[in-house]
Amino acid sequence: MAFWRRGGQGTKGQYDEVVVLGRQVITSAYPSELELFDDVAAELRRGRPLVTRAAREADLGVVSSVLLSVLSYLSAAAVTGSTEWAVATIGDAGERRLAALLTRQRPAVALEPEEESAVYAEVVAAAERNGLTRSRGETMAAAVIEALRLRGRE
């Protein structure tokens, strides 16, 4: 797992790769929210509910909160093999590829186009369920797919 730092303090844990991937997405799609992202990520590591925080602060940090919630959900579902999620249509092989990309297991192989489409649709739907507009959800989903593609080429 990656080594994540906040305030000069090194930490390791189950959310490291989610935070690293989330930071890539924020950097590419929402650079103005980068500083806020680190604060939201620190809350995730403390086990605090992210969407509740976003609702409290109106629009401040909503994208970061929703993004980390969505990535945590995808990661948990892919890694545990949960069949109760919308992306279950990607099949076992796609689920293994997604889990490898989300956790940086080797070999991490890029998703097939239909698998990318299913993940894209799930990110958009999850973003909307968490209070983002469809447009913001689509921007987030495109950035998530691009970050996963980059990991597939590493």
XYZ file of C-alpha atoms in Angstrom:
154
model
C 0.000 0.000 0.000
C 0.971 3.549 -0.537
C 2.365 5.719 2.199
C 0.133 8.726 2.814
C 1.232 11.813 4.700
C -0.815 14.542 6.333
C 0.806 17.228 8.415
C 4.180 15.469 8.292
C 2.805 12.349 9.922
C 3.120 9.014 8.120
C 0.176 6.668 8.280
C -0.798 3.363 6.745
C -4.215 1.824 6.610
C -7.042 0.431 4.578
C -7.857 3.758 2.951
C -4.383 4.580 1.637
C -5.027 3.638 -1.984
C -8.476 5.232 -1.931
C -6.870 8.480 -0.768
C -4.059 8.265 -3.338
C -6.528 7.628 -6.167
C -8.849 10.341 -4.857
C -5.985 12.813 -4.785
C -5.203 12.009 -8.438
C -8.838 12.642 -9.375
C -9.034 15.901 -7.414
C -5.748 17.113 -8.892
C -6.915 16.524 -12.449
C -10.598 17.468 -12.236
C -10.977 19.785 -9.220
C -7.582 21.405 -8.512
C -9.152 24.258 -6.542
C -10.328 21.705 -3.969
C -6.933 20.054 -3.440
C -6.174 21.615 -0.053
C -9.644 20.819 1.213
C -9.286 17.242 -0.056
C -6.498 16.572 2.452
C -8.735 17.658 5.329
C -11.576 15.464 4.109
C -9.176 12.531 3.659
C -7.964 13.014 7.235
C -11.586 12.698 8.397
C -11.944 9.457 6.421
C -8.895 8.066 8.178
C -10.445 8.980 11.551
C -13.554 7.010 10.580
C -15.865 9.985 10.446
C -18.832 9.956 8.043
C -17.871 11.908 4.951
C -21.253 12.719 3.464
C -22.488 14.050 6.812
C -19.571 16.446 6.866
C -20.341 17.567 3.312
C -23.961 18.242 4.203
C -22.900 20.304 7.220
C -20.651 22.507 5.176
C -23.064 23.117 2.284
C -20.955 23.138 -0.876
C -17.521 23.337 0.733
C -15.744 20.041 0.217
C -18.747 18.243 -1.208
C -16.813 16.890 -4.168
C -13.981 15.584 -1.985
C -16.397 13.988 0.471
C -18.487 12.344 -2.217
C -15.425 11.234 -4.176
C -13.869 9.500 -1.181
C -17.205 7.935 -0.253
C -17.666 6.609 -3.788
C -14.086 5.314 -4.059
C -14.339 3.648 -0.633
C -17.577 1.975 -1.715
C -16.112 0.781 -5.039
C -12.965 -0.473 -3.353
C -14.818 -2.363 -0.638
C -17.253 -3.882 -3.131
C -14.553 -4.924 -5.598
C -12.145 -6.273 -2.984
C -14.789 -8.242 -1.070
C -16.540 -9.464 -4.207
C -19.862 -8.005 -3.106
C -22.669 -8.904 -5.484
C -24.974 -6.251 -4.082
C -23.600 -3.380 -6.113
C -24.513 -2.019 -9.502
C -21.132 -2.757 -11.082
C -21.689 -6.487 -10.546
C -22.427 -6.546 -14.287
C -18.686 -6.353 -14.991
C -18.299 -10.013 -14.029
C -15.687 -11.799 -11.984
C -12.736 -11.000 -14.255
C -13.685 -7.307 -14.382
C -14.143 -7.250 -10.625
C -10.658 -8.721 -10.131
C -9.187 -6.138 -12.537
C -10.991 -3.310 -10.737
C -9.845 -4.570 -7.332
C -6.253 -4.785 -8.586
C -6.423 -1.236 -9.945
C -7.979 0.161 -6.781
C -5.486 -1.544 -4.477
C -2.468 -1.513 -6.840
C -2.066 -5.250 -6.726
C 0.155 -6.741 -9.369
C -0.592 -7.312 -12.108
C -2.952 -4.370 -12.460
C -4.553 -4.577 -15.891
C -6.726 -1.913 -17.507
C -10.474 -2.433 -17.567
C -12.252 -3.421 -20.773
C -14.379 -0.642 -22.368
C -17.682 -2.175 -21.185
C -16.265 -2.494 -17.658
C -15.200 1.154 -17.738
C -18.718 2.084 -18.830
C -20.225 0.162 -15.905
C -17.844 1.794 -13.407
C -18.508 5.220 -14.953
C -22.278 4.728 -14.600
C -21.893 3.578 -10.992
C -19.746 6.585 -10.057
C -22.282 8.969 -11.635
C -25.184 7.251 -9.849
C -23.345 7.204 -6.509
C -22.401 10.870 -6.883
C -26.038 11.767 -7.535
C -27.189 9.677 -4.546
C -24.743 11.684 -2.439
C -26.057 15.069 -3.558
C -23.977 16.057 -6.583
C -25.547 17.184 -9.828
C -25.385 14.826 -12.789
C -22.872 17.119 -14.474
C -20.531 17.062 -11.477
C -20.988 13.306 -11.210
C -20.034 12.857 -14.856
C -16.933 15.009 -14.393
C -15.991 12.928 -11.365
C -16.627 9.646 -13.183
C -14.506 10.677 -16.164
C -11.641 11.624 -13.839
C -11.947 8.320 -11.933
C -11.823 6.345 -15.190
C -8.770 8.314 -16.348
C -6.994 7.669 -13.033
C -7.785 3.947 -13.305
C -6.459 3.932 -16.874
C -3.207 5.487 -15.669
C -2.875 2.793 -13.015
C -3.462 0.138 -15.677
C -0.460 1.477 -17.600
C 1.929 1.620 -14.627
